[in-house]
Amino acid sequence: MDLPKTYTDQNETGCCPVPNVKEWDKRKFIFKDKHFIRMYTKSFLYVPLNMGKIMTELSETAQKSGFAMPVNEAMILSHEVSPWKAEQLYGVTQPVEGADNVTLNGTFLSRVFEGPYKDAGKWVKTLHEYAKEQGYEVKNIYYFYTTCPKCAKHYGKNYVIGLVEVA
């Protein structure tokens, strides 16, 4: 199954396009050889400290390689490793030489959230409940922050797609 487009063709900021969240809520997806490049952010009690720098580096690496995803299919997943560290996975069309490459395979359930990052604890609970309702156990949780803070402010919505890798 192909993933829905992550963004619409509307872009009022010249930065982040308007996210296409409607097609992502309460869905089941199969990832088969979904390629990402990975870097880690430092965190303080799950709050990222160097997110901007890492996102810029990932974007530049993907762009220079020629394997960046088309804009309306772009996907960056954040996975909290500990209160002090999170991995950032930047979607690419194929492995990038010299980068830390990761391939995701498996079944994922999705939910769409709207609100500030401080609500992430509530989102975790909702994702666990949703997976249980669907008859699955949670393996990992990833978040796709669909816009940067500046664009979220411009659009008046901070949409986050929660993806649960299930067993």
JSON list of C-alpha atoms in Angstrom, two decimals:
[
{"chain": "A", "resi": 1, "resn": "MET", "atom": "CA", "xyz": [0.00, 0.00, 0.00]},
{"chain": "A", "resi": 2, "resn": "ASP", "atom": "CA", "xyz": [1.32, 3.38, -0.95]},
{"chain": "A", "resi": 3, "resn": "LEU", "atom": "CA", "xyz": [1.38, 6.11, 1.65]},
{"chain": "A", "resi": 4, "resn": "PRO", "atom": "CA", "xyz": [-0.85, 9.13, 1.15]},
{"chain": "A", "resi": 5, "resn": "LYS", "atom": "CA", "xyz": [0.80, 12.37, 0.16]},
{"chain": "A", "resi": 6, "resn": "THR", "atom": "CA", "xyz": [2.16, 14.10, 3.25]},
{"chain": "A", "resi": 7, "resn": "TYR", "atom": "CA", "xyz": [1.59, 17.61, 1.92]},
{"chain": "A", "resi": 8, "resn": "THR", "atom": "CA", "xyz": [-0.83, 19.50, -0.29]},
{"chain": "A", "resi": 9, "resn": "ASP", "atom": "CA", "xyz": [0.29, 21.71, -3.18]},
{"chain": "A", "resi": 10, "resn": "GLN", "atom": "CA", "xyz": [-0.53, 24.80, -1.07]},
{"chain": "A", "resi": 11, "resn": "ASN", "atom": "CA", "xyz": [2.48, 26.61, 0.41]},
{"chain": "A", "resi": 12, "resn": "GLU", "atom": "CA", "xyz": [1.93, 30.08, 1.84]},
{"chain": "A", "resi": 13, "resn": "THR", "atom": "CA", "xyz": [5.26, 30.37, 3.64]},
{"chain": "A", "resi": 14, "resn": "GLY", "atom": "CA", "xyz": [7.89, 29.27, 1.13]},
{"chain": "A", "resi": 15, "resn": "CYS", "atom": "CA", "xyz": [9.00, 26.82, 3.84]},
{"chain": "A", "resi": 16, "resn": "CYS", "atom": "CA", "xyz": [6.56, 24.09, 4.91]},
{"chain": "A", "resi": 17, "resn": "PRO", "atom": "CA", "xyz": [3.58, 23.30, 2.66]},
{"chain": "A", "resi": 18, "resn": "VAL", "atom": "CA", "xyz": [0.15, 22.75, 4.19]},
{"chain": "A", "resi": 19, "resn": "PRO", "atom": "CA", "xyz": [0.11, 19.18, 5.57]},
{"chain": "A", "resi": 20, "resn": "ASN", "atom": "CA", "xyz": [-2.32, 16.60, 4.21]},
{"chain": "A", "resi": 21, "resn": "VAL", "atom": "CA", "xyz": [-3.39, 15.20, 7.57]},
{"chain": "A", "resi": 22, "resn": "LYS", "atom": "CA", "xyz": [-6.90, 14.08, 6.64]},
{"chain": "A", "resi": 23, "resn": "GLU", "atom": "CA", "xyz": [-5.66, 10.96, 4.83]},
{"chain": "A", "resi": 24, "resn": "TRP", "atom": "CA", "xyz": [-3.34, 9.99, 7.70]},
{"chain": "A", "resi": 25, "resn": "ASP", "atom": "CA", "xyz": [-5.74, 9.69, 10.63]},
{"chain": "A", "resi": 26, "resn": "LYS", "atom": "CA", "xyz": [-6.70, 6.24, 11.92]},
{"chain": "A", "resi": 27, "resn": "ARG", "atom": "CA", "xyz": [-5.00, 4.32, 9.13]},
{"chain": "A", "resi": 28, "resn": "LYS", "atom": "CA", "xyz": [-2.89, 1.19, 8.84]},
{"chain": "A", "resi": 29, "resn": "PHE", "atom": "CA", "xyz": [0.20, 1.19, 6.64]},
{"chain": "A", "resi": 30, "resn": "ILE", "atom": "CA", "xyz": [2.76, -1.39, 5.65]},
{"chain": "A", "resi": 31, "resn": "PHE", "atom": "CA", "xyz": [6.28, -0.02, 5.30]},
{"chain": "A", "resi": 32, "resn": "LYS", "atom": "CA", "xyz": [8.36, -2.11, 2.91]},
{"chain": "A", "resi": 33, "resn": "ASP", "atom": "CA", "xyz": [11.97, -0.99, 2.50]},
{"chain": "A", "resi": 34, "resn": "LYS", "atom": "CA", "xyz": [11.15, 2.61, 3.46]},
{"chain": "A", "resi": 35, "resn": "HIS", "atom": "CA", "xyz": [14.51, 4.41, 3.37]},
{"chain": "A", "resi": 36, "resn": "PHE", "atom": "CA", "xyz": [15.68, 7.08, 5.80]},
{"chain": "A", "resi": 37, "resn": "ILE", "atom": "CA", "xyz": [18.90, 8.75, 6.80]},
{"chain": "A", "resi": 38, "resn": "ARG", "atom": "CA", "xyz": [19.41, 9.15, 10.53]},
{"chain": "A", "resi": 39, "resn": "MET", "atom": "CA", "xyz": [20.94, 11.64, 12.92]},
{"chain": "A", "resi": 40, "resn": "TYR", "atom": "CA", "xyz": [20.42, 12.13, 16.65]},
{"chain": "A", "resi": 41, "resn": "THR", "atom": "CA", "xyz": [19.26, 15.17, 18.57]},
{"chain": "A", "resi": 42, "resn": "LYS", "atom": "CA", "xyz": [20.18, 15.94, 22.14]},
{"chain": "A", "resi": 43, "resn": "SER", "atom": "CA", "xyz": [17.27, 16.30, 24.54]},
{"chain": "A", "resi": 44, "resn": "PHE", "atom": "CA", "xyz": [16.61, 17.49, 28.05]},
{"chain": "A", "resi": 45, "resn": "LEU", "atom": "CA", "xyz": [13.76, 15.47, 29.54]},
{"chain": "A", "resi": 46, "resn": "TYR", "atom": "CA", "xyz": [12.48, 14.69, 26.02]},
{"chain": "A", "resi": 47, "resn": "VAL", "atom": "CA", "xyz": [12.65, 18.33, 24.86]},
{"chain": "A", "resi": 48, "resn": "PRO", "atom": "CA", "xyz": [14.94, 18.52, 21.81]},
{"chain": "A", "resi": 49, "resn": "LEU", "atom": "CA", "xyz": [17.79, 21.00, 22.13]},
{"chain": "A", "resi": 50, "resn": "ASN", "atom": "CA", "xyz": [19.41, 21.02, 18.68]},
{"chain": "A", "resi": 51, "resn": "MET", "atom": "CA", "xyz": [16.52, 20.08, 16.39]},
{"chain": "A", "resi": 52, "resn": "GLY", "atom": "CA", "xyz": [16.99, 22.97, 13.95]},
{"chain": "A", "resi": 53, "resn": "LYS", "atom": "CA", "xyz": [20.65, 22.19, 13.34]},
{"chain": "A", "resi": 54, "resn": "ILE", "atom": "CA", "xyz": [20.04, 18.47, 12.85]},
{"chain": "A", "resi": 55, "resn": "MET", "atom": "CA", "xyz": [17.07, 19.02, 10.52]},
{"chain": "A", "resi": 56, "resn": "THR", "atom": "CA", "xyz": [19.19, 21.38, 8.40]},
{"chain": "A", "resi": 57, "resn": "GLU", "atom": "CA", "xyz": [22.02, 18.83, 8.20]},
{"chain": "A", "resi": 58, "resn": "LEU", "atom": "CA", "xyz": [19.63, 16.00, 7.26]},
{"chain": "A", "resi": 59, "resn": "SER", "atom": "CA", "xyz": [17.93, 18.11, 4.61]},
{"chain": "A", "resi": 60, "resn": "GLU", "atom": "CA", "xyz": [21.25, 19.22, 3.10]},
{"chain": "A", "resi": 61, "resn": "THR", "atom": "CA", "xyz": [22.55, 15.63, 3.05]},
{"chain": "A", "resi": 62, "resn": "ALA", "atom": "CA", "xyz": [19.39, 14.38, 1.30]},
{"chain": "A", "resi": 63, "resn": "GLN", "atom": "CA", "xyz": [19.37, 17.25, -1.20]},
{"chain": "A", "resi": 64, "resn": "LYS", "atom": "CA", "xyz": [23.06, 16.90, -2.08]},
{"chain": "A", "resi": 65, "resn": "SER", "atom": "CA", "xyz": [22.66, 13.14, -2.61]},
{"chain": "A", "resi": 66, "resn": "GLY", "atom": "CA", "xyz": [19.86, 13.64, -5.12]},
{"chain": "A", "resi": 67, "resn": "PHE", "atom": "CA", "xyz": [17.73, 11.13, -3.21]},
{"chain": "A", "resi": 68, "resn": "ALA", "atom": "CA", "xyz": [15.46, 13.54, -1.30]},
{"chain": "A", "resi": 69, "resn": "MET", "atom": "CA", "xyz": [11.78, 12.68, -1.39]},
{"chain": "A", "resi": 70, "resn": "PRO", "atom": "CA", "xyz": [9.50, 14.83, -3.56]},
{"chain": "A", "resi": 71, "resn": "VAL", "atom": "CA", "xyz": [8.14, 17.71, -1.45]},
{"chain": "A", "resi": 72, "resn": "ASN", "atom": "CA", "xyz": [4.59, 16.34, -1.18]},
{"chain": "A", "resi": 73, "resn": "GLU", "atom": "CA", "xyz": [5.93, 12.94, -0.03]},
{"chain": "A", "resi": 74, "resn": "ALA", "atom": "CA", "xyz": [8.54, 14.21, 2.44]},
{"chain": "A", "resi": 75, "resn": "MET", "atom": "CA", "xyz": [8.60, 12.53, 5.82]},
{"chain": "A", "resi": 76, "resn": "ILE", "atom": "CA", "xyz": [10.76, 13.11, 8.87]},
{"chain": "A", "resi": 77, "resn": "LEU", "atom": "CA", "xyz": [10.17, 10.81, 11.82]},
{"chain": "A", "resi": 78, "resn": "SER", "atom": "CA", "xyz": [11.26, 11.48, 15.37]},
{"chain": "A", "resi": 79, "resn": "HIS", "atom": "CA", "xyz": [11.75, 8.58, 17.78]},
{"chain": "A", "resi": 80, "resn": "GLU", "atom": "CA", "xyz": [12.62, 9.21, 21.41]},
{"chain": "A", "resi": 81, "resn": "VAL", "atom": "CA", "xyz": [15.44, 6.94, 22.52]},
{"chain": "A", "resi": 82, "resn": "SER", "atom": "CA", "xyz": [15.71, 8.31, 26.07]},
{"chain": "A", "resi": 83, "resn": "PRO", "atom": "CA", "xyz": [14.98, 11.54, 27.99]},
{"chain": "A", "resi": 84, "resn": "TRP", "atom": "CA", "xyz": [18.35, 12.75, 26.66]},
{"chain": "A", "resi": 85, "resn": "LYS", "atom": "CA", "xyz": [18.38, 11.62, 23.02]},
{"chain": "A", "resi": 86, "resn": "ALA", "atom": "CA", "xyz": [16.08, 11.18, 20.01]},
{"chain": "A", "resi": 87, "resn": "GLU", "atom": "CA", "xyz": [16.70, 9.79, 16.56]},
{"chain": "A", "resi": 88, "resn": "GLN", "atom": "CA", "xyz": [15.57, 11.79, 13.57]},
{"chain": "A", "resi": 89, "resn": "LEU", "atom": "CA", "xyz": [14.79, 9.82, 10.41]},
{"chain": "A", "resi": 90, "resn": "TYR", "atom": "CA", "xyz": [14.67, 11.79, 7.16]},
{"chain": "A", "resi": 91, "resn": "GLY", "atom": "CA", "xyz": [12.91, 10.02, 4.29]},
{"chain": "A", "resi": 92, "resn": "VAL", "atom": "CA", "xyz": [14.94, 9.42, 1.12]},
{"chain": "A", "resi": 93, "resn": "THR", "atom": "CA", "xyz": [14.26, 7.47, -2.07]},
{"chain": "A", "resi": 94, "resn": "GLN", "atom": "CA", "xyz": [17.26, 5.16, -1.62]},
{"chain": "A", "resi": 95, "resn": "PRO", "atom": "CA", "xyz": [20.27, 4.74, 0.68]},
{"chain": "A", "resi": 96, "resn": "VAL", "atom": "CA", "xyz": [22.68, 7.69, 0.76]},
{"chain": "A", "resi": 97, "resn": "GLU", "atom": "CA", "xyz": [26.39, 6.94, 0.58]},
{"chain": "A", "resi": 98, "resn": "GLY", "atom": "CA", "xyz": [28.24, 8.13, 3.67]},
{"chain": "A", "resi": 99, "resn": "ALA", "atom": "CA", "xyz": [25.05, 8.67, 5.71]},
{"chain": "A", "resi": 100, "resn": "ASP", "atom": "CA", "xyz": [23.64, 6.59, 8.56]},
{"chain": "A", "resi": 101, "resn": "ASN", "atom": "CA", "xyz": [21.00, 4.71, 6.55]},
{"chain": "A", "resi": 102, "resn": "VAL", "atom": "CA", "xyz": [17.96, 3.07, 8.12]},
{"chain": "A", "resi": 103, "resn": "THR", "atom": "CA", "xyz": [15.25, 1.00, 6.45]},
{"chain": "A", "resi": 104, "resn": "LEU", "atom": "CA", "xyz": [11.85, 0.58, 8.09]},
{"chain": "A", "resi": 105, "resn": "ASN", "atom": "CA", "xyz": [9.72, -2.48, 7.42]},
{"chain": "A", "resi": 106, "resn": "GLY", "atom": "CA", "xyz": [6.56, -3.41, 9.23]},
{"chain": "A", "resi": 107, "resn": "THR", "atom": "CA", "xyz": [3.01, -2.52, 10.11]},
{"chain": "A", "resi": 108, "resn": "PHE", "atom": "CA", "xyz": [2.25, 0.98, 11.35]},
{"chain": "A", "resi": 109, "resn": "LEU", "atom": "CA", "xyz": [-0.95, 2.55, 12.68]},
{"chain": "A", "resi": 110, "resn": "SER", "atom": "CA", "xyz": [-1.43, 6.29, 12.51]},
{"chain": "A", "resi": 111, "resn": "ARG", "atom": "CA", "xyz": [-3.26, 9.00, 14.39]},
{"chain": "A", "resi": 112, "resn": "VAL", "atom": "CA", "xyz": [-3.23, 12.75, 13.78]},
{"chain": "A", "resi": 113, "resn": "PHE", "atom": "CA", "xyz": [-2.85, 15.17, 16.64]},
{"chain": "A", "resi": 114, "resn": "GLU", "atom": "CA", "xyz": [-3.05, 18.94, 16.78]},
{"chain": "A", "resi": 115, "resn": "GLY", "atom": "CA", "xyz": [-1.47, 20.92, 19.55]},
{"chain": "A", "resi": 116, "resn": "PRO", "atom": "CA", "xyz": [1.77, 21.84, 21.29]},
{"chain": "A", "resi": 117, "resn": "TYR", "atom": "CA", "xyz": [4.67, 19.47, 21.89]},
{"chain": "A", "resi": 118, "resn": "LYS", "atom": "CA", "xyz": [3.87, 19.48, 25.62]},
{"chain": "A", "resi": 119, "resn": "ASP", "atom": "CA", "xyz": [0.85, 17.27, 24.77]},
{"chain": "A", "resi": 120, "resn": "ALA", "atom": "CA", "xyz": [3.14, 14.42, 23.62]},
{"chain": "A", "resi": 121, "resn": "GLY", "atom": "CA", "xyz": [2.45, 12.46, 26.82]},
{"chain": "A", "resi": 122, "resn": "LYS", "atom": "CA", "xyz": [-1.27, 12.43, 25.99]},
{"chain": "A", "resi": 123, "resn": "TRP", "atom": "CA", "xyz": [-0.47, 11.38, 22.43]},
{"chain": "A", "resi": 124, "resn": "VAL", "atom": "CA", "xyz": [1.55, 8.40, 23.67]},
{"chain": "A", "resi": 125, "resn": "LYS", "atom": "CA", "xyz": [-1.42, 7.23, 25.73]},
{"chain": "A", "resi": 126, "resn": "THR", "atom": "CA", "xyz": [-3.80, 7.67, 22.79]},
{"chain": "A", "resi": 127, "resn": "LEU", "atom": "CA", "xyz": [-1.46, 5.75, 20.47]},
{"chain": "A", "resi": 128, "resn": "HIS", "atom": "CA", "xyz": [-1.17, 2.85, 22.94]},
{"chain": "A", "resi": 129, "resn": "GLU", "atom": "CA", "xyz": [-4.97, 2.74, 23.35]},
{"chain": "A", "resi": 130, "resn": "TYR", "atom": "CA", "xyz": [-5.51, 2.86, 19.59]},
{"chain": "A", "resi": 131, "resn": "ALA", "atom": "CA", "xyz": [-3.07, 0.01, 18.94]},
{"chain": "A", "resi": 132, "resn": "LYS", "atom": "CA", "xyz": [-4.75, -2.09, 21.66]},
{"chain": "A", "resi": 133, "resn": "GLU", "atom": "CA", "xyz": [-8.21, -1.37, 20.16]},
{"chain": "A", "resi": 134, "resn": "GLN", "atom": "CA", "xyz": [-6.92, -2.62, 16.81]},
{"chain": "A", "resi": 135, "resn": "GLY", "atom": "CA", "xyz": [-5.54, -5.80, 18.41]},
{"chain": "A", "resi": 136, "resn": "TYR", "atom": "CA", "xyz": [-1.84, -4.93, 18.34]},
{"chain": "A", "resi": 137, "resn": "GLU", "atom": "CA", "xyz": [1.04, -4.43, 20.73]},
{"chain": "A", "resi": 138, "resn": "VAL", "atom": "CA", "xyz": [3.22, -1.33, 20.41]},
{"chain": "A", "resi": 139, "resn": "LYS", "atom": "CA", "xyz": [6.84, -1.87, 19.35]},
{"chain": "A", "resi": 140, "resn": "ASN", "atom": "CA", "xyz": [7.89, 1.74, 18.67]},
{"chain": "A", "resi": 141, "resn": "ILE", "atom": "CA", "xyz": [6.33, 5.17, 18.43]},
{"chain": "A", "resi": 142, "resn": "TYR", "atom": "CA", "xyz": [7.42, 7.75, 15.88]},
{"chain": "A", "resi": 143, "resn": "TYR", "atom": "CA", "xyz": [6.20, 11.30, 15.45]},
{"chain": "A", "resi": 144, "resn": "PHE", "atom": "CA", "xyz": [6.08, 13.20, 12.20]},
{"chain": "A", "resi": 145, "resn": "TYR", "atom": "CA", "xyz": [6.05, 16.92, 12.98]},
{"chain": "A", "resi": 146, "resn": "THR", "atom": "CA", "xyz": [4.48, 18.17, 9.76]},
{"chain": "A", "resi": 147, "resn": "THR", "atom": "CA", "xyz": [5.62, 21.81, 10.00]},
{"chain": "A", "resi": 148, "resn": "CYS", "atom": "CA", "xyz": [8.34, 23.81, 11.63]},
{"chain": "A", "resi": 149, "resn": "PRO", "atom": "CA", "xyz": [7.26, 26.06, 14.54]},
{"chain": "A", "resi": 150, "resn": "LYS", "atom": "CA", "xyz": [7.25, 29.18, 12.34]},
{"chain": "A", "resi": 151, "resn": "CYS", "atom": "CA", "xyz": [4.96, 27.58, 9.75]},
{"chain": "A", "resi": 152, "resn": "ALA", "atom": "CA", "xyz": [2.69, 26.03, 12.41]},
{"chain": "A", "resi": 153, "resn": "LYS", "atom": "CA", "xyz": [2.20, 29.54, 13.80]},
{"chain": "A", "resi": 154, "resn": "HIS", "atom": "CA", "xyz": [1.45, 30.92, 10.31]},
{"chain": "A", "resi": 155, "resn": "TYR", "atom": "CA", "xyz": [-1.10, 28.18, 9.52]},
{"chain": "A", "resi": 156, "resn": "GLY", "atom": "CA", "xyz": [-2.61, 28.35, 13.01]},
{"chain": "A", "resi": 157, "resn": "LYS", "atom": "CA", "xyz": [-2.32, 24.57, 13.50]},
{"chain": "A", "resi": 158, "resn": "ASN", "atom": "CA", "xyz": [0.48, 22.34, 14.75]},
{"chain": "A", "resi": 159, "resn": "TYR", "atom": "CA", "xyz": [-0.35, 18.96, 13.23]},
{"chain": "A", "resi": 160, "resn": "VAL", "atom": "CA", "xyz": [1.65, 15.93, 14.32]},
{"chain": "A", "resi": 161, "resn": "ILE", "atom": "CA", "xyz": [1.20, 12.46, 12.85]},
{"chain": "A", "resi": 162, "resn": "GLY", "atom": "CA", "xyz": [1.83, 9.69, 15.36]},
{"chain": "A", "resi": 163, "resn": "LEU", "atom": "CA", "xyz": [2.96, 6.41, 13.84]},
{"chain": "A", "resi": 164, "resn": "VAL", "atom": "CA", "xyz": [2.93, 3.25, 15.93]},
{"chain": "A", "resi": 165, "resn": "GLU", "atom": "CA", "xyz": [5.01, 0.34, 14.77]},
{"chain": "A", "resi": 166, "resn": "VAL", "atom": "CA", "xyz": [3.03, -2.69, 15.93]},
{"chain": "A", "resi": 167, "resn": "ALA", "atom": "CA", "xyz": [3.68, -6.36, 16.53]}
]
